[in-house]
């Protein structure tokens, strides 16, 4: 049995749901509301000491880290493979998934908090906000989150995060000049890993970031046409939340445009 601890807007959880749906696996979801601080619940911390989602339980075995979970699922359920069958192809795929883990994820968090999550957190009483921040396990993440919550777009790392996304889209445009998917002609975990992040930009009304990148535009259209996209990504976002995300982000497009010009 497969059980996933996850959250609607979590990009990392969406990476895992994409694989579960792509492989047509039965799974049970346990919703952890990370904006209400449910990830800090002592019972959940036993499963995931970093207090983050997702966490997968497979027949009682606990697997953490979305990239690790996705590779695990691809190995444990080999039908509809999502990794190239040669070593070089898998190395190319892992360069993308590593980039997501090492750099893109924190840049996405900066933009998401500055435009959207901070407004949810700021609705809490000051003492609750402090508890929410103090509970964040990783001290570097905690400090950055604190600045995103209190300063929003004025947080010093937000402009770098915007530029990072811009460079990523350039790299994707280049890679997609060679092949239909990011690592050749097979849809792989590289495409899976990037999907929630590109979708996040779109949900925040920032799709203009790839308006001059026709291959990324076509890639994203192919991604959206896959049967896993709606049930794994879109259907989890309540329409009211989606419209606030779009409105908040679109209103700040001039800030993004300005930051990109300054690049
Ligand atoms: N490297 C981890 C990152 C997980 C992560 O940061 N998850 C976010 C949601 S995408 C989270 O749970 N955040 C909790 C918080 O902000 O306190 C993974 O890939 O699973």
PDB file of C-alpha atoms and ligand atoms in Angstrom:
ATOM      1  CA  UNK A   1       0.000   0.000   0.000  1.00  0.00           C
ATOM      2  CA  UNK A   2       1.167   3.500  -0.857  1.00  0.00           C
ATOM      3  CA  UNK A   3       0.403   6.423   1.424  1.00  0.00           C
ATOM      4  CA  UNK A   4       1.516   9.976   0.702  1.00  0.00           C
ATOM      5  CA  UNK A   5       1.740  12.796   3.222  1.00  0.00           C
ATOM      6  CA  UNK A   6       1.356  15.881   1.077  1.00  0.00           C
ATOM      7  CA  UNK A   7      -0.077  19.383   0.628  1.00  0.00           C
ATOM      8  CA  UNK A   8      -1.990  21.007  -2.215  1.00  0.00           C
ATOM      9  CA  UNK A   9       0.417  23.796  -3.156  1.00  0.00           C
ATOM     10  CA  UNK A  10       3.633  21.909  -2.362  1.00  0.00           C
ATOM     11  CA  UNK A  11       5.765  21.676  -5.499  1.00  0.00           C
ATOM     12  CA  UNK A  12       7.662  18.720  -4.006  1.00  0.00           C
ATOM     13  CA  UNK A  13       4.450  16.835  -3.262  1.00  0.00           C
ATOM     14  CA  UNK A  14       3.217  17.552  -6.805  1.00  0.00           C
ATOM     15  CA  UNK A  15       6.412  15.923  -8.164  1.00  0.00           C
ATOM     16  CA  UNK A  16       5.446  12.707  -6.385  1.00  0.00           C
ATOM     17  CA  UNK A  17       1.740  12.862  -7.305  1.00  0.00           C
ATOM     18  CA  UNK A  18       2.791  13.247 -10.973  1.00  0.00           C
ATOM     19  CA  UNK A  19       4.688   9.955 -10.775  1.00  0.00           C
ATOM     20  CA  UNK A  20       1.882   8.168  -8.902  1.00  0.00           C
ATOM     21  CA  UNK A  21      -0.617   9.216 -11.582  1.00  0.00           C
ATOM     22  CA  UNK A  22       1.754   8.597 -14.500  1.00  0.00           C
ATOM     23  CA  UNK A  23       2.214   5.046 -13.254  1.00  0.00           C
ATOM     24  CA  UNK A  24      -1.496   4.692 -12.481  1.00  0.00           C
ATOM     25  CA  UNK A  25      -0.764   3.562  -8.928  1.00  0.00           C
ATOM     26  CA  UNK A  26      -3.375   3.383  -6.182  1.00  0.00           C
ATOM     27  CA  UNK A  27      -2.458   5.621  -3.271  1.00  0.00           C
ATOM     28  CA  UNK A  28      -3.950   7.096  -0.143  1.00  0.00           C
ATOM     29  CA  UNK A  29      -3.321  10.740   0.678  1.00  0.00           C
ATOM     30  CA  UNK A  30      -2.775  12.243   4.135  1.00  0.00           C
ATOM     31  CA  UNK A  31      -3.113  15.996   3.906  1.00  0.00           C
ATOM     32  CA  UNK A  32      -0.603  18.044   5.942  1.00  0.00           C
ATOM     33  CA  UNK A  33      -1.513  21.732   5.953  1.00  0.00           C
ATOM     34  CA  UNK A  34       1.938  23.300   5.892  1.00  0.00           C
ATOM     35  CA  UNK A  35       0.480  26.806   6.003  1.00  0.00           C
ATOM     36  CA  UNK A  36      -1.200  26.001   9.309  1.00  0.00           C
ATOM     37  CA  UNK A  37       1.976  24.393  10.691  1.00  0.00           C
ATOM     38  CA  UNK A  38       0.702  20.788  10.692  1.00  0.00           C
ATOM     39  CA  UNK A  39       4.164  19.647   9.509  1.00  0.00           C
ATOM     40  CA  UNK A  40       5.405  20.409  13.055  1.00  0.00           C
ATOM     41  CA  UNK A  41       3.024  17.922  14.656  1.00  0.00           C
ATOM     42  CA  UNK A  42       5.157  15.494  16.762  1.00  0.00           C
ATOM     43  CA  UNK A  43       3.596  12.454  15.058  1.00  0.00           C
ATOM     44  CA  UNK A  44       4.534  13.812  11.608  1.00  0.00           C
ATOM     45  CA  UNK A  45       8.037  14.753  12.801  1.00  0.00           C
ATOM     46  CA  UNK A  46       8.653  11.085  13.564  1.00  0.00           C
ATOM     47  CA  UNK A  47       8.084  10.363   9.874  1.00  0.00           C
ATOM     48  CA  UNK A  48       9.844  13.449   8.567  1.00  0.00           C
ATOM     49  CA  UNK A  49      12.253  15.077  11.067  1.00  0.00           C
ATOM     50  CA  UNK A  50      12.838  17.991   8.664  1.00  0.00           C
ATOM     51  CA  UNK A  51       9.130  18.919   8.999  1.00  0.00           C
ATOM     52  CA  UNK A  52       8.531  19.050   5.254  1.00  0.00           C
ATOM     53  CA  UNK A  53       6.254  17.295   2.802  1.00  0.00           C
ATOM     54  CA  UNK A  54       6.142  14.929   1.012  1.00  0.00           C
ATOM     55  CA  UNK A  55       6.687  11.661   2.851  1.00  0.00           C
ATOM     56  CA  UNK A  56       5.816   8.335   1.236  1.00  0.00           C
ATOM     57  CA  UNK A  57       4.956   5.183   3.165  1.00  0.00           C
ATOM     58  CA  UNK A  58       5.191   2.007   1.092  1.00  0.00           C
ATOM     59  CA  UNK A  59       4.065  -1.130   2.905  1.00  0.00           C
ATOM     60  CA  UNK A  60       5.206   0.412   6.185  1.00  0.00           C
ATOM     61  CA  UNK A  61       8.553   1.679   4.844  1.00  0.00           C
ATOM     62  CA  UNK A  62       9.118   5.440   5.149  1.00  0.00           C
ATOM     63  CA  UNK A  63      10.702   7.246   2.184  1.00  0.00           C
ATOM     64  CA  UNK A  64      11.507  10.968   2.319  1.00  0.00           C
ATOM     65  CA  UNK A  65      12.751  13.582  -0.177  1.00  0.00           C
ATOM     66  CA  UNK A  66      10.688  14.040  -3.324  1.00  0.00           C
ATOM     67  CA  UNK A  67      13.509  13.247  -5.772  1.00  0.00           C
ATOM     68  CA  UNK A  68      14.438  10.119  -3.821  1.00  0.00           C
ATOM     69  CA  UNK A  69      10.759   9.134  -3.636  1.00  0.00           C
ATOM     70  CA  UNK A  70      10.316   9.570  -7.403  1.00  0.00           C
ATOM     71  CA  UNK A  71      13.349   7.392  -8.178  1.00  0.00           C
ATOM     72  CA  UNK A  72      12.156   4.863  -5.596  1.00  0.00           C
ATOM     73  CA  UNK A  73       8.725   4.661  -7.222  1.00  0.00           C
ATOM     74  CA  UNK A  74      10.294   4.236 -10.654  1.00  0.00           C
ATOM     75  CA  UNK A  75      12.409   1.354  -9.383  1.00  0.00           C
ATOM     76  CA  UNK A  76       9.713  -0.284  -7.277  1.00  0.00           C
ATOM     77  CA  UNK A  77       7.078   0.003 -10.039  1.00  0.00           C
ATOM     78  CA  UNK A  78       9.040  -0.360 -13.305  1.00  0.00           C
ATOM     79  CA  UNK A  79       6.041  -0.328 -15.675  1.00  0.00           C
ATOM     80  CA  UNK A  80       5.872   2.989 -17.592  1.00  0.00           C
ATOM     81  CA  UNK A  81       9.558   3.804 -16.866  1.00  0.00           C
ATOM     82  CA  UNK A  82      10.483   7.400 -16.116  1.00  0.00           C
ATOM     83  CA  UNK A  83      14.269   7.088 -16.292  1.00  0.00           C
ATOM     84  CA  UNK A  84      16.376   6.663 -19.430  1.00  0.00           C
ATOM     85  CA  UNK A  85      17.571   3.093 -19.819  1.00  0.00           C
ATOM     86  CA  UNK A  86      21.226   4.049 -20.308  1.00  0.00           C
ATOM     87  CA  UNK A  87      23.648   5.349 -17.678  1.00  0.00           C
ATOM     88  CA  UNK A  88      24.486   8.551 -19.569  1.00  0.00           C
ATOM     89  CA  UNK A  89      20.810   9.374 -20.019  1.00  0.00           C
ATOM     90  CA  UNK A  90      20.194   8.862 -16.293  1.00  0.00           C
ATOM     91  CA  UNK A  91      23.179  11.111 -15.494  1.00  0.00           C
ATOM     92  CA  UNK A  92      21.664  13.845 -17.715  1.00  0.00           C
ATOM     93  CA  UNK A  93      18.308  13.397 -16.021  1.00  0.00           C
ATOM     94  CA  UNK A  94      19.896  13.721 -12.568  1.00  0.00           C
ATOM     95  CA  UNK A  95      21.583  16.985 -13.491  1.00  0.00           C
ATOM     96  CA  UNK A  96      18.065  18.438 -13.809  1.00  0.00           C
ATOM     97  CA  UNK A  97      16.683  16.825 -10.658  1.00  0.00           C
ATOM     98  CA  UNK A  98      19.806  17.915  -8.729  1.00  0.00           C
ATOM     99  CA  UNK A  99      19.380  21.478  -9.931  1.00  0.00           C
ATOM    100  CA  UNK A 100      15.805  21.433  -8.688  1.00  0.00           C
ATOM    101  CA  UNK A 101      16.845  20.169  -5.242  1.00  0.00           C
ATOM    102  CA  UNK A 102      19.933  22.324  -4.834  1.00  0.00           C
ATOM    103  CA  UNK A 103      18.810  25.649  -6.254  1.00  0.00           C
ATOM    104  CA  UNK A 104      15.427  25.921  -7.904  1.00  0.00           C
ATOM    105  CA  UNK A 105      13.414  24.826  -4.884  1.00  0.00           C
ATOM    106  CA  UNK A 106      14.634  27.598  -2.581  1.00  0.00           C
ATOM    107  CA  UNK A 107      14.250  30.193  -5.375  1.00  0.00           C
ATOM    108  CA  UNK A 108      10.671  29.032  -5.921  1.00  0.00           C
ATOM    109  CA  UNK A 109      10.042  29.294  -2.165  1.00  0.00           C
ATOM    110  CA  UNK A 110      11.347  32.884  -2.183  1.00  0.00           C
ATOM    111  CA  UNK A 111       8.945  33.917  -4.947  1.00  0.00           C
ATOM    112  CA  UNK A 112       6.001  31.944  -3.572  1.00  0.00           C
ATOM    113  CA  UNK A 113       6.377  33.297  -0.037  1.00  0.00           C
ATOM    114  CA  UNK A 114       6.938  36.857  -1.216  1.00  0.00           C
ATOM    115  CA  UNK A 115       3.853  36.844  -3.448  1.00  0.00           C
ATOM    116  CA  UNK A 116       1.468  34.470  -1.743  1.00  0.00           C
ATOM    117  CA  UNK A 117       2.286  32.402   1.374  1.00  0.00           C
ATOM    118  CA  UNK A 118       3.291  35.442   3.435  1.00  0.00           C
ATOM    119  CA  UNK A 119      -0.253  36.786   3.212  1.00  0.00           C
ATOM    120  CA  UNK A 120      -1.587  33.588   4.800  1.00  0.00           C
ATOM    121  CA  UNK A 121       1.088  33.613   7.512  1.00  0.00           C
ATOM    122  CA  UNK A 122       0.578  37.316   8.261  1.00  0.00           C
ATOM    123  CA  UNK A 123      -3.062  36.617   9.118  1.00  0.00           C
ATOM    124  CA  UNK A 124      -1.834  34.820  12.275  1.00  0.00           C
ATOM    125  CA  UNK A 125      -1.323  36.647  15.572  1.00  0.00           C
ATOM    126  CA  UNK A 126       2.309  37.891  16.025  1.00  0.00           C
ATOM    127  CA  UNK A 127       3.074  35.177  18.609  1.00  0.00           C
ATOM    128  CA  UNK A 128       1.719  32.491  16.275  1.00  0.00           C
ATOM    129  CA  UNK A 129       3.860  33.804  13.412  1.00  0.00           C
ATOM    130  CA  UNK A 130       6.905  33.560  15.655  1.00  0.00           C
ATOM    131  CA  UNK A 131       6.046  30.000  16.680  1.00  0.00           C
ATOM    132  CA  UNK A 132       5.499  29.074  13.024  1.00  0.00           C
ATOM    133  CA  UNK A 133       8.926  30.493  12.111  1.00  0.00           C
ATOM    134  CA  UNK A 134      10.706  29.039  15.148  1.00  0.00           C
ATOM    135  CA  UNK A 135       9.317  25.608  14.348  1.00  0.00           C
ATOM    136  CA  UNK A 136      11.039  25.564  10.946  1.00  0.00           C
ATOM    137  CA  UNK A 137      13.808  23.033  11.468  1.00  0.00           C
ATOM    138  CA  UNK A 138      16.529  24.170   9.070  1.00  0.00           C
ATOM    139  CA  UNK A 139      18.094  27.395  10.443  1.00  0.00           C
ATOM    140  CA  UNK A 140      18.959  28.791   6.997  1.00  0.00           C
ATOM    141  CA  UNK A 141      15.453  28.136   5.664  1.00  0.00           C
ATOM    142  CA  UNK A 142      14.002  29.575   8.901  1.00  0.00           C
ATOM    143  CA  UNK A 143      15.920  32.834   8.537  1.00  0.00           C
ATOM    144  CA  UNK A 144      15.076  33.233   4.858  1.00  0.00           C
ATOM    145  CA  UNK A 145      11.426  32.473   5.540  1.00  0.00           C
ATOM    146  CA  UNK A 146      11.392  35.120   8.257  1.00  0.00           C
ATOM    147  CA  UNK A 147      12.579  37.768   5.790  1.00  0.00           C
ATOM    148  CA  UNK A 148      10.151  36.641   3.036  1.00  0.00           C
ATOM    149  CA  UNK A 149       7.247  36.781   5.488  1.00  0.00           C
ATOM    150  CA  UNK A 150       8.133  40.202   6.860  1.00  0.00           C
ATOM    151  CA  UNK A 151       9.595  41.903   3.784  1.00  0.00           C
ATOM    152  CA  UNK A 152       7.918  40.194   0.822  1.00  0.00           C
ATOM    153  CA  UNK A 153       9.415  41.272  -2.500  1.00  0.00           C
ATOM    154  CA  UNK A 154      11.848  43.527  -0.648  1.00  0.00           C
ATOM    155  CA  UNK A 155      13.641  40.450   0.737  1.00  0.00           C
ATOM    156  CA  UNK A 156      17.189  40.679  -0.668  1.00  0.00           C
ATOM    157  CA  UNK A 157      17.183  37.201  -2.249  1.00  0.00           C
ATOM    158  CA  UNK A 158      13.979  37.620  -4.276  1.00  0.00           C
ATOM    159  CA  UNK A 159      15.587  39.365  -7.252  1.00  0.00           C
ATOM    160  CA  UNK A 160      18.237  36.627  -7.477  1.00  0.00           C
ATOM    161  CA  UNK A 161      15.460  34.044  -7.343  1.00  0.00           C
ATOM    162  CA  UNK A 162      13.730  35.726 -10.296  1.00  0.00           C
ATOM    163  CA  UNK A 163      16.998  35.744 -12.256  1.00  0.00           C
ATOM    164  CA  UNK A 164      17.594  32.102 -11.399  1.00  0.00           C
ATOM    165  CA  UNK A 165      14.222  31.173 -12.885  1.00  0.00           C
ATOM    166  CA  UNK A 166      15.032  33.199 -15.997  1.00  0.00           C
ATOM    167  CA  UNK A 167      18.339  31.359 -16.474  1.00  0.00           C
ATOM    168  CA  UNK A 168      16.602  28.034 -15.903  1.00  0.00           C
ATOM    169  CA  UNK A 169      14.070  28.832 -18.641  1.00  0.00           C
ATOM    170  CA  UNK A 170      16.954  29.699 -20.979  1.00  0.00           C
ATOM    171  CA  UNK A 171      18.605  26.349 -20.209  1.00  0.00           C
ATOM    172  CA  UNK A 172      15.324  24.535 -20.798  1.00  0.00           C
ATOM    173  CA  UNK A 173      14.842  26.348 -24.121  1.00  0.00           C
ATOM    174  CA  UNK A 174      18.333  25.200 -25.184  1.00  0.00           C
ATOM    175  CA  UNK A 175      17.778  21.584 -24.103  1.00  0.00           C
ATOM    176  CA  UNK A 176      14.406  21.451 -25.829  1.00  0.00           C
ATOM    177  CA  UNK A 177      16.096  22.533 -29.060  1.00  0.00           C
ATOM    178  CA  UNK A 178      17.726  19.101 -29.073  1.00  0.00           C
ATOM    179  CA  UNK A 179      14.776  16.924 -28.186  1.00  0.00           C
ATOM    180  CA  UNK A 180      11.068  16.754 -27.399  1.00  0.00           C
ATOM    181  CA  UNK A 181      11.574  16.257 -23.642  1.00  0.00           C
ATOM    182  CA  UNK A 182      14.355  17.576 -21.401  1.00  0.00           C
ATOM    183  CA  UNK A 183      16.458  14.413 -21.681  1.00  0.00           C
ATOM    184  CA  UNK A 184      15.711  13.117 -25.140  1.00  0.00           C
ATOM    185  CA  UNK A 185      12.555  11.658 -26.611  1.00  0.00           C
ATOM    186  CA  UNK A 186      11.379  10.017 -23.403  1.00  0.00           C
ATOM    187  CA  UNK A 187       9.288  11.809 -20.756  1.00  0.00           C
ATOM    188  CA  UNK A 188      11.436  11.361 -17.648  1.00  0.00           C
ATOM    189  CA  UNK A 189      11.773  12.430 -14.031  1.00  0.00           C
ATOM    190  CA  UNK A 190      13.555  15.536 -15.328  1.00  0.00           C
ATOM    191  CA  UNK A 191      10.288  16.694 -16.941  1.00  0.00           C
ATOM    192  CA  UNK A 192       8.355  15.607 -13.854  1.00  0.00           C
ATOM    193  CA  UNK A 193      10.672  17.594 -11.572  1.00  0.00           C
ATOM    194  CA  UNK A 194      10.416  20.817 -13.532  1.00  0.00           C
ATOM    195  CA  UNK A 195       6.656  20.656 -14.069  1.00  0.00           C
ATOM    196  CA  UNK A 196       5.418  21.980 -10.693  1.00  0.00           C
ATOM    197  CA  UNK A 197       7.946  24.831 -10.781  1.00  0.00           C
ATOM    198  CA  UNK A 198       6.992  26.070 -14.247  1.00  0.00           C
ATOM    199  CA  UNK A 199       3.366  25.612 -13.257  1.00  0.00           C
ATOM    200  CA  UNK A 200       3.981  27.674 -10.106  1.00  0.00           C
ATOM    201  CA  UNK A 201       5.142  30.595 -12.255  1.00  0.00           C
ATOM    202  CA  UNK A 202       2.035  30.248 -14.393  1.00  0.00           C
ATOM    203  CA  UNK A 203      -0.252  30.061 -11.342  1.00  0.00           C
ATOM    204  CA  UNK A 204       1.361  33.239 -10.052  1.00  0.00           C
ATOM    205  CA  UNK A 205       0.523  35.000 -13.319  1.00  0.00           C
ATOM    206  CA  UNK A 206       4.160  35.020 -14.444  1.00  0.00           C
ATOM    207  CA  UNK A 207       3.895  32.999 -17.678  1.00  0.00           C
ATOM    208  CA  UNK A 208       5.275  36.014 -19.560  1.00  0.00           C
ATOM    209  CA  UNK A 209       8.670  34.806 -18.327  1.00  0.00           C
ATOM    210  CA  UNK A 210       8.684  32.327 -21.219  1.00  0.00           C
ATOM    211  CA  UNK A 211       6.683  34.293 -23.803  1.00  0.00           C
ATOM    212  CA  UNK A 212       9.823  34.537 -25.993  1.00  0.00           C
ATOM    213  CA  UNK A 213      10.731  30.897 -25.435  1.00  0.00           C
ATOM    214  CA  UNK A 214       8.685  28.906 -27.940  1.00  0.00           C
ATOM    215  CA  UNK A 215      10.155  25.521 -27.012  1.00  0.00           C
ATOM    216  CA  UNK A 216       9.363  25.952 -23.329  1.00  0.00           C
ATOM    217  CA  UNK A 217       5.859  27.086 -24.358  1.00  0.00           C
ATOM    218  CA  UNK A 218       5.405  23.916 -26.457  1.00  0.00           C
ATOM    219  CA  UNK A 219       6.942  21.700 -23.759  1.00  0.00           C
ATOM    220  CA  UNK A 220       4.547  23.092 -21.162  1.00  0.00           C
ATOM    221  CA  UNK A 221       1.595  22.558 -23.522  1.00  0.00           C
ATOM    222  CA  UNK A 222       2.687  18.901 -23.902  1.00  0.00           C
ATOM    223  CA  UNK A 223       3.068  18.615 -20.117  1.00  0.00           C
ATOM    224  CA  UNK A 224      -0.456  19.948 -19.585  1.00  0.00           C
ATOM    225  CA  UNK A 225      -1.865  17.555 -22.185  1.00  0.00           C
ATOM    226  CA  UNK A 226      -0.609  14.520 -20.254  1.00  0.00           C
ATOM    227  CA  UNK A 227      -3.217  12.647 -18.265  1.00  0.00           C
ATOM    228  CA  UNK A 228      -1.260  12.985 -14.998  1.00  0.00           C
ATOM    229  CA  UNK A 229      -1.207  16.804 -14.983  1.00  0.00           C
ATOM    230  CA  UNK A 230      -4.759  17.686 -13.937  1.00  0.00           C
ATOM    231  CA  UNK A 231      -5.194  15.074 -11.178  1.00  0.00           C
ATOM    232  CA  UNK A 232      -1.659  15.454  -9.800  1.00  0.00           C
ATOM    233  CA  UNK A 233      -1.255  19.212  -9.925  1.00  0.00           C
ATOM    234  CA  UNK A 234      -4.304  21.305 -10.773  1.00  0.00           C
ATOM    235  CA  UNK A 235      -7.113  19.491  -8.996  1.00  0.00           C
ATOM    236  CA  UNK A 236      -5.399  19.974  -5.629  1.00  0.00           C
ATOM    237  CA  UNK A 237      -5.446  23.755  -5.791  1.00  0.00           C
ATOM    238  CA  UNK A 238      -8.752  25.196  -4.588  1.00  0.00           C
ATOM    239  CA  UNK A 239     -10.107  27.638  -7.250  1.00  0.00           C
ATOM    240  CA  UNK A 240     -10.289  30.469  -4.695  1.00  0.00           C
ATOM    241  CA  UNK A 241      -6.612  29.954  -3.835  1.00  0.00           C
ATOM    242  CA  UNK A 242      -5.714  29.799  -7.530  1.00  0.00           C
ATOM    243  CA  UNK A 243      -7.401  33.122  -8.212  1.00  0.00           C
ATOM    244  CA  UNK A 244      -5.652  34.848  -5.279  1.00  0.00           C
ATOM    245  CA  UNK A 245      -2.288  33.451  -6.424  1.00  0.00           C
ATOM    246  CA  UNK A 246      -2.869  34.702  -9.966  1.00  0.00           C
ATOM    247  CA  UNK A 247      -4.066  38.112  -8.804  1.00  0.00           C
ATOM    248  CA  UNK A 248      -1.187  38.627  -6.337  1.00  0.00           C
ATOM    249  CA  UNK A 249       1.459  37.575  -8.829  1.00  0.00           C
ATOM    250  CA  UNK A 250       0.059  39.402 -11.859  1.00  0.00           C
ATOM    251  CA  UNK A 251      -0.127  42.627  -9.854  1.00  0.00           C
ATOM    252  CA  UNK A 252       3.632  42.350  -9.291  1.00  0.00           C
ATOM    253  CA  UNK A 253       4.599  41.571 -12.906  1.00  0.00           C
ATOM    254  CA  UNK A 254       6.179  45.068 -13.314  1.00  0.00           C
ATOM    255  CA  UNK A 255       8.540  44.227 -10.416  1.00  0.00           C
ATOM    256  CA  UNK A 256       9.514  40.991 -12.178  1.00  0.00           C
ATOM    257  CA  UNK A 257       9.989  42.724 -15.519  1.00  0.00           C
ATOM    258  CA  UNK A 258      12.163  45.331 -13.863  1.00  0.00           C
ATOM    259  CA  UNK A 259      14.244  42.695 -12.079  1.00  0.00           C
ATOM    260  CA  UNK A 260      14.763  40.830 -15.367  1.00  0.00           C
ATOM    261  CA  UNK A 261      15.833  43.996 -17.162  1.00  0.00           C
ATOM    262  CA  UNK A 262      18.376  44.637 -14.430  1.00  0.00           C
ATOM    263  CA  UNK A 263      19.794  41.129 -14.998  1.00  0.00           C
TER     264      UNK A 263
HETATM  265  N1  LIG B   1      14.085  18.498  -0.285  1.00  0.00           N
HETATM  266  C1  LIG B   1      12.722  18.298   0.176  1.00  0.00           C
HETATM  267  C2  LIG B   1      12.067  19.657   0.315  1.00  0.00           C
HETATM  268  C3  LIG B   1      10.683  19.530   0.879  1.00  0.00           C
HETATM  269  C4  LIG B   1      10.059  20.897   1.133  1.00  0.00           C
HETATM  270  O1  LIG B   1      10.745  21.912   1.296  1.00  0.00           O
HETATM  271  N2  LIG B   1       8.725  20.889   1.182  1.00  0.00           N
HETATM  272  C5  LIG B   1       8.003  22.109   1.433  1.00  0.00           C
HETATM  273  C6  LIG B   1       6.794  22.192   0.514  1.00  0.00           C
HETATM  274  S1  LIG B   1       7.254  22.151  -1.187  1.00  0.00           S
HETATM  275  C7  LIG B   1       7.528  22.109   2.872  1.00  0.00           C
HETATM  276  O2  LIG B   1       7.073  21.095   3.367  1.00  0.00           O
HETATM  277  N3  LIG B   1       7.637  23.236   3.561  1.00  0.00           N
HETATM  278  C8  LIG B   1       7.256  23.310   4.916  1.00  0.00           C
HETATM  279  C9  LIG B   1       7.494  24.667   5.496  1.00  0.00           C
HETATM  280  O3  LIG B   1       7.580  25.640   4.720  1.00  0.00           O
HETATM  281  O4  LIG B   1       7.564  24.790   6.719  1.00  0.00           O
HETATM  282  C10 LIG B   1      11.975  17.406  -0.821  1.00  0.00           C
HETATM  283  O5  LIG B   1      12.271  17.471  -2.009  1.00  0.00           O
HETATM  284  O6  LIG B   1      11.133  16.597  -0.387  1.00  0.00           O
END
